[in-house]
mmCIF file of C-alpha atoms in Angstrom:
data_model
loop_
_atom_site.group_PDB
_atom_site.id
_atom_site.type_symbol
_atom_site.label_atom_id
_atom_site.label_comp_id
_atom_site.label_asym_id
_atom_site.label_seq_id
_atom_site.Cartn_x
_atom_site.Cartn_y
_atom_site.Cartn_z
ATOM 1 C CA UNK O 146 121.939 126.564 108.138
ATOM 2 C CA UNK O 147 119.234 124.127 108.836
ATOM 3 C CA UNK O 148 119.315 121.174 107.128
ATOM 4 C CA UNK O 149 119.151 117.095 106.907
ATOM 5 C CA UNK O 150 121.350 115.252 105.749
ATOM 6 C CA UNK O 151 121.284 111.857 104.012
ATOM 7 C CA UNK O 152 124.544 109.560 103.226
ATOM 8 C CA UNK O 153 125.258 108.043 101.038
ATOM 9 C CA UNK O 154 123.784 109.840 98.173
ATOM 10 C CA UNK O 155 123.727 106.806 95.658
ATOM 11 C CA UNK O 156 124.669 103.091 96.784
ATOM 12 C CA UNK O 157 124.568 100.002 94.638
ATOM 13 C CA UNK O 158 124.727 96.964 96.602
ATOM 14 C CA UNK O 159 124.242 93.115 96.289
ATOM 15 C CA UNK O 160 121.004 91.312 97.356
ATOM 16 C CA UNK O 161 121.309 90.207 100.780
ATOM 17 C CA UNK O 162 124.055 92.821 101.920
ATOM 18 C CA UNK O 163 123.125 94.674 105.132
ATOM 19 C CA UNK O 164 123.350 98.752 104.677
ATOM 20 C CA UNK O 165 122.325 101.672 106.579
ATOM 21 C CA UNK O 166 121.236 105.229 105.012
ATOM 22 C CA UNK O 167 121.858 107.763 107.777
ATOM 23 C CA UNK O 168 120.153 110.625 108.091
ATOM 24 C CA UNK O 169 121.329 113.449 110.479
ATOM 25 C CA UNK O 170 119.005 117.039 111.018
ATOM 26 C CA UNK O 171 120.581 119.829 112.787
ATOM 27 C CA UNK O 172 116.917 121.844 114.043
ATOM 28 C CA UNK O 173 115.934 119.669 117.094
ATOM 29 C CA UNK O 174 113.353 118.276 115.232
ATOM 30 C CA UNK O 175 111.499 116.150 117.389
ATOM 31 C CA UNK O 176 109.319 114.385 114.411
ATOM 32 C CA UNK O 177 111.809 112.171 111.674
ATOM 33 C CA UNK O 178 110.906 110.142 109.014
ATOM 34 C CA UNK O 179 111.867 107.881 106.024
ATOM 35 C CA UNK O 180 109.874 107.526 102.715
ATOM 36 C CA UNK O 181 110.491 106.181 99.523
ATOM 37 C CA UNK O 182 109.631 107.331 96.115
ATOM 38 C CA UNK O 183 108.796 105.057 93.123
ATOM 39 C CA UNK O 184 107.610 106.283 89.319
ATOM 40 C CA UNK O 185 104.202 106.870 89.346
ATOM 41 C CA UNK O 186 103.492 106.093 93.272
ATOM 42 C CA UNK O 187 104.647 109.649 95.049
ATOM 43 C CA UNK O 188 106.447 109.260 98.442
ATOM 44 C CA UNK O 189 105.353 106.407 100.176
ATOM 45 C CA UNK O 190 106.327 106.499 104.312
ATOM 46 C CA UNK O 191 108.292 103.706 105.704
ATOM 47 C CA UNK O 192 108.945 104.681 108.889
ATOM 48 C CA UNK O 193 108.293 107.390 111.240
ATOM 49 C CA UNK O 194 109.621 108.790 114.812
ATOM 50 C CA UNK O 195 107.927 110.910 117.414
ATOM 51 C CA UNK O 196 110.776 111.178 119.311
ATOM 52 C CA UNK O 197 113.872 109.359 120.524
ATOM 53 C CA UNK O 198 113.235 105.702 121.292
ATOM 54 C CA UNK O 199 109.406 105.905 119.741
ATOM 55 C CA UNK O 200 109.243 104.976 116.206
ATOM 56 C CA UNK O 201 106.257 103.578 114.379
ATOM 57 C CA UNK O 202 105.411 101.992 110.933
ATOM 58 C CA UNK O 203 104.426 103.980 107.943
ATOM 59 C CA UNK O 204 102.679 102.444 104.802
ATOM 60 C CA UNK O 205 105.206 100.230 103.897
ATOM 61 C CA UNK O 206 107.890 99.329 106.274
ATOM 62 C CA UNK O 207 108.602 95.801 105.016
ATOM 63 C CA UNK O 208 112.029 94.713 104.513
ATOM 64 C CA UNK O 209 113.462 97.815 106.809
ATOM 65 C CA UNK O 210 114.222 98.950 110.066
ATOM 66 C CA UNK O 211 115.080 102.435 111.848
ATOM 67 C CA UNK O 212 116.420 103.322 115.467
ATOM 68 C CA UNK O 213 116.036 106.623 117.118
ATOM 69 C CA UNK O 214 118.808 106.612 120.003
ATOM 70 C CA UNK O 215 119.445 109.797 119.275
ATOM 71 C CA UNK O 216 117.116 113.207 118.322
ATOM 72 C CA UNK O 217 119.070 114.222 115.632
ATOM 73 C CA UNK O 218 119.525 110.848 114.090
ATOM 74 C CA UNK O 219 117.394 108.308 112.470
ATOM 75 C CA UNK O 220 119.017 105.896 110.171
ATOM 76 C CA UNK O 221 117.395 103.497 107.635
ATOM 77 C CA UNK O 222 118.443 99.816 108.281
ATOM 78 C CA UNK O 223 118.225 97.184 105.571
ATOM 79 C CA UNK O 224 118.827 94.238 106.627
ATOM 80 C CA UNK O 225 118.561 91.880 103.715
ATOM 81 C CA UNK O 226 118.345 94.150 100.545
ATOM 82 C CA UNK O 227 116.202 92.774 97.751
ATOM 83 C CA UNK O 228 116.099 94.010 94.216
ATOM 84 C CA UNK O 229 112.205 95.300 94.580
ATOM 85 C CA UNK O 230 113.543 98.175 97.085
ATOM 86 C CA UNK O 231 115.544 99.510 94.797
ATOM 87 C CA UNK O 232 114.433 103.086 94.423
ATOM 88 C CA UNK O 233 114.751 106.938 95.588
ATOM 89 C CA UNK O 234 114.817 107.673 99.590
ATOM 90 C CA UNK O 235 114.332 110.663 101.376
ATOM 91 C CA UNK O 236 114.747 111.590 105.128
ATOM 92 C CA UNK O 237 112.454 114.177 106.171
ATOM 93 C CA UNK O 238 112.104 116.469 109.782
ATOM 94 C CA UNK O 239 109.185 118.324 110.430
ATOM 95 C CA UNK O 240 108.714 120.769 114.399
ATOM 96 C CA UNK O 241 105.723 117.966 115.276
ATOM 97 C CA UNK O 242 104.401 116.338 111.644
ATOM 98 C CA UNK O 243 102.106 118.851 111.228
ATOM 99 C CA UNK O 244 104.450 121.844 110.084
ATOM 100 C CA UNK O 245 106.913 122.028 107.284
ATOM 101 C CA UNK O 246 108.983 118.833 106.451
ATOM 102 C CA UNK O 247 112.104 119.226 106.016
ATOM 103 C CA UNK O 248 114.121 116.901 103.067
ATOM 104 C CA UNK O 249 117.050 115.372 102.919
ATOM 105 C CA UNK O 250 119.176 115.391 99.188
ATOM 106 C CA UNK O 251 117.783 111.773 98.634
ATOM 107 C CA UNK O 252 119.508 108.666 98.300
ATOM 108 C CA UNK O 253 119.668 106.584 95.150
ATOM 109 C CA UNK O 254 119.456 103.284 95.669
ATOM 110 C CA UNK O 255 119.786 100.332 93.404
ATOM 111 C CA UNK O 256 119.475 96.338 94.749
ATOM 112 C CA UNK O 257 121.111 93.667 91.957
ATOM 113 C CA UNK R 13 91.322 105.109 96.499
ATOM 114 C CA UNK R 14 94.470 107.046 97.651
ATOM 115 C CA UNK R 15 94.287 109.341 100.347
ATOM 116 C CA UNK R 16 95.920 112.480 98.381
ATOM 117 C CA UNK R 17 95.430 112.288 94.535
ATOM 118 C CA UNK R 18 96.534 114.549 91.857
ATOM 119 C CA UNK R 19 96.663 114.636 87.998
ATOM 120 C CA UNK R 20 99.754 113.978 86.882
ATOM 121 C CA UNK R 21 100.170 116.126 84.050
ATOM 122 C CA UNK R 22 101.797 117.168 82.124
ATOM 123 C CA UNK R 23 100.530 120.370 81.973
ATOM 124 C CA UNK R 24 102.584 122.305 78.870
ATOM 125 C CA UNK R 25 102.185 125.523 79.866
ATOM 126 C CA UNK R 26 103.561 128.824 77.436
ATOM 127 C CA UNK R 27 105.838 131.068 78.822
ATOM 128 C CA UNK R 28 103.846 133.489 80.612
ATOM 129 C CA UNK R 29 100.410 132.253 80.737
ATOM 130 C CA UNK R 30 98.479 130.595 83.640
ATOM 131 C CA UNK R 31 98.519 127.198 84.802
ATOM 132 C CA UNK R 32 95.721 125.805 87.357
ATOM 133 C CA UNK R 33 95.398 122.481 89.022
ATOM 134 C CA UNK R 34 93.730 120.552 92.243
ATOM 135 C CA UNK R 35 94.541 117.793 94.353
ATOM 136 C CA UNK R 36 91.884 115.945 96.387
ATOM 137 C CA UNK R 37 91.843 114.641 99.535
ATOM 138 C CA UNK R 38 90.006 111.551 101.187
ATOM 139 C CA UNK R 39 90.404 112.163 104.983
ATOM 140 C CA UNK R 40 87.786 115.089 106.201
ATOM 141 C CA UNK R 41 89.824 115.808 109.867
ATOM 142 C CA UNK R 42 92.818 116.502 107.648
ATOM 143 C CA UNK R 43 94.934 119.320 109.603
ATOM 144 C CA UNK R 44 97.556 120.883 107.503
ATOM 145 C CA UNK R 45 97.730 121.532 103.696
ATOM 146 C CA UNK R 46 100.893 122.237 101.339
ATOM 147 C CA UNK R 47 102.319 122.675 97.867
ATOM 148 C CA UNK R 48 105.710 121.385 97.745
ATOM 149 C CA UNK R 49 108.022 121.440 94.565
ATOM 150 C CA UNK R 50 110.417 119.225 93.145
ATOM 151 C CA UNK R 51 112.733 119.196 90.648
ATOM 152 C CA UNK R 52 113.848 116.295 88.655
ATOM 153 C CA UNK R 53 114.800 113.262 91.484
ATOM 154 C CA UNK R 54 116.077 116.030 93.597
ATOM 155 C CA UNK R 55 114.143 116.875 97.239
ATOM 156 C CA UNK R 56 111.320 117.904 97.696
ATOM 157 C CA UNK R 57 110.968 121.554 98.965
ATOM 158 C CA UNK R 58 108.288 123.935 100.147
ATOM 159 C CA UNK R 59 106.898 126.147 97.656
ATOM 160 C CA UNK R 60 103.757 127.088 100.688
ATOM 161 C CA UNK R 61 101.474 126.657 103.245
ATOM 162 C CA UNK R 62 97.713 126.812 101.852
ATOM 163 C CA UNK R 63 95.404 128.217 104.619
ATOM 164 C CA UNK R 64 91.759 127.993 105.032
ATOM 165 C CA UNK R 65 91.237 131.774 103.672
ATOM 166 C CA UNK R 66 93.518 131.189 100.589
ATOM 167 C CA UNK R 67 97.047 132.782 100.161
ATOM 168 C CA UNK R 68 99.216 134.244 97.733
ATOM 169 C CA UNK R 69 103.180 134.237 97.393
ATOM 170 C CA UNK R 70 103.753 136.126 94.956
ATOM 171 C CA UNK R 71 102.744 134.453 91.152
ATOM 172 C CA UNK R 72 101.370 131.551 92.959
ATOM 173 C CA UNK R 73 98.073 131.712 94.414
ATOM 174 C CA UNK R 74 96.586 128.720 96.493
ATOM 175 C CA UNK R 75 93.290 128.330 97.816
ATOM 176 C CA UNK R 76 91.815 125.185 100.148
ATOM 177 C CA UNK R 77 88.033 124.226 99.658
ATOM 178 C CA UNK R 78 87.368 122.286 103.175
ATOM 179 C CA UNK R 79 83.598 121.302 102.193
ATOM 180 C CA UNK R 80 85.078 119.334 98.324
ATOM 181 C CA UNK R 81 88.425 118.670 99.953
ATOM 182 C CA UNK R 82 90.374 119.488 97.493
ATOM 183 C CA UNK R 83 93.293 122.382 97.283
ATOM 184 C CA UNK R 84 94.354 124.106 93.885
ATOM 185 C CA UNK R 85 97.431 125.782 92.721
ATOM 186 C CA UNK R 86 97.382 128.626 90.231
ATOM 187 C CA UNK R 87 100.591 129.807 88.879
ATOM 188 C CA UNK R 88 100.339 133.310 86.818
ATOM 189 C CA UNK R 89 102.893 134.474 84.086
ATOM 190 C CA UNK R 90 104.571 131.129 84.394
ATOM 191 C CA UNK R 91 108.762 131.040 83.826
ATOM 192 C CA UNK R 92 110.285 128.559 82.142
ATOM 193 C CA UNK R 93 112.199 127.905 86.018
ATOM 194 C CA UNK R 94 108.729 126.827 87.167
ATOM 195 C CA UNK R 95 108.924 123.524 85.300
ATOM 196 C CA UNK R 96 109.306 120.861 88.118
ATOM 197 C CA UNK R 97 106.868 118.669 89.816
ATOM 198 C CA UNK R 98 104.426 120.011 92.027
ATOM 199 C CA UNK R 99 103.427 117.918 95.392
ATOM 200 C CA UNK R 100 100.359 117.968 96.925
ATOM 201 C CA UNK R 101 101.003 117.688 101.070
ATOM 202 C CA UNK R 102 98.150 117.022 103.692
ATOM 203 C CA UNK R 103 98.783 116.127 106.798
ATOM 204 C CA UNK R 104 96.404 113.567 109.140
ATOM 205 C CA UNK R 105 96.447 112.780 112.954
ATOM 206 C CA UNK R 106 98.097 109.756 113.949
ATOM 207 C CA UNK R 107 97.754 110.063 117.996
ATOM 208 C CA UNK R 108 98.713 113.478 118.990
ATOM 209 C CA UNK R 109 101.199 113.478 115.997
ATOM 210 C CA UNK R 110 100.478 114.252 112.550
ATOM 211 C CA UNK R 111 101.501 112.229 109.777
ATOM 212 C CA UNK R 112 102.281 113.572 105.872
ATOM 213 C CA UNK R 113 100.152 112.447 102.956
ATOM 214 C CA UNK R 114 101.794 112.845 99.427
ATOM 215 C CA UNK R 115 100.318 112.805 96.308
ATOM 216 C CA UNK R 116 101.940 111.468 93.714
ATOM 217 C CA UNK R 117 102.411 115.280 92.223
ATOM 218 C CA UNK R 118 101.589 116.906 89.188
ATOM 219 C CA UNK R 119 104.286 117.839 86.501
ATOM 220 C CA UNK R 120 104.519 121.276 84.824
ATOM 221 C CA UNK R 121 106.321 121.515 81.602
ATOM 222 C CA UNK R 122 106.950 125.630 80.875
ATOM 223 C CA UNK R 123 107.893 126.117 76.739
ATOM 224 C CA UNK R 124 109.098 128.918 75.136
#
């Protein structure tokens, strides 16, 4: 079955404590990326990856990081967590970015 | 002004009767074009592809209007299991990659 897969599916950490949100797609994707969604603002992009070892910034990549060692995986890296990224993150694949995206089940996030 | 941008609703919509809406878009070399749906905080998922002559899957009709840039989705003899959140998706060129453009989405409430 093709699918992405996020982990953890909620997380509730402490300001300043370093976590990672992996994501993991199974359809040799070669386009990945990360956005977030906030009430009222639709999915904003973080993060996004032609291809392994090219990444690029989205709209709003402050405050994270991603690697792409791998096709299949991209994981979300925050390094210092800060109560204002607190929200609702989704991995996504898409064939190339211009053809069907592909979601992961979200992860809920919450920063205190 | 955002680059995809939607009314947010919600539309209350009867059992059975037809619900229309648009989305605009900003960027004129825009590529790709999709509805997406999603249900409360869950993924998002495709509901279809909108093509330059207009397409139908089966109640859901959607039609793209390249010279206004906008896209519409019409949903006839609505069911109460089309409640959900309805994305608008275009898709831009960043390089030879494309990149996905969300709008914030626009909710359908189906009542009894």
């Amino acid at each position: 079955e093709a699918q992405v897969t996020q982990n953890p599916r909620y997380l509730i950490t402490v300001t300043g404590k370093k976590l990672t949100v992996t994501c993991s797609q199974n359809m040799n994707h070669e386009y990945m990326s990360w956005y977030r969604q906030d009430p009222g603002l639709g999915l904003r992009q973080i993060y996004y990856s032609m291809n392994v070892e090219v990444t690029d910034k989205g709209d709003v990549p402050e405050g994270y990081k991603v690697s792409r060692k791998e096709k299949r995986n991209f994981p979300l890296i925050l390094e210092s967590p800060s109560p204002n990224q607190t929200s609702l993150y989704f991995c996504a694949s898409s064939r190339d970015g211009y053809t069907e995206a592909f979601f992961g089940q979200g992860t809920r996030l919450t920063v205190v | 002004r955002k680059e995809v941008e939607q009314d947010p609703g919600p539309f209350n919509v009867p059992e059975g009767a037809t619900v229309a809406f648009n989305c605009t878009y900003s960027n004129s070399a825009s590529q790709s074009f999709f509805w997406y749906r999603q249900d409360c905080r869950k993924e998002p998922k495709l509901l279809m592809s909108v093509y330059s002559s207009g397409n139908e899957d089966g109640r859901f009709t959607a039609q793209l209007n390249r010279a206004s840039q906008y896209i519409s989705l019409l949903i006839r003899d609505s069911k109460l299991s089309d409640s959900a959140t309805y994305l608008c998706v275009v898709t831009s060129t960043t390089d030879s990659w494309g990149k996905f453009q969300f709008g914030a989405g626009t909710q359908v409430v189906v009542t009894p």
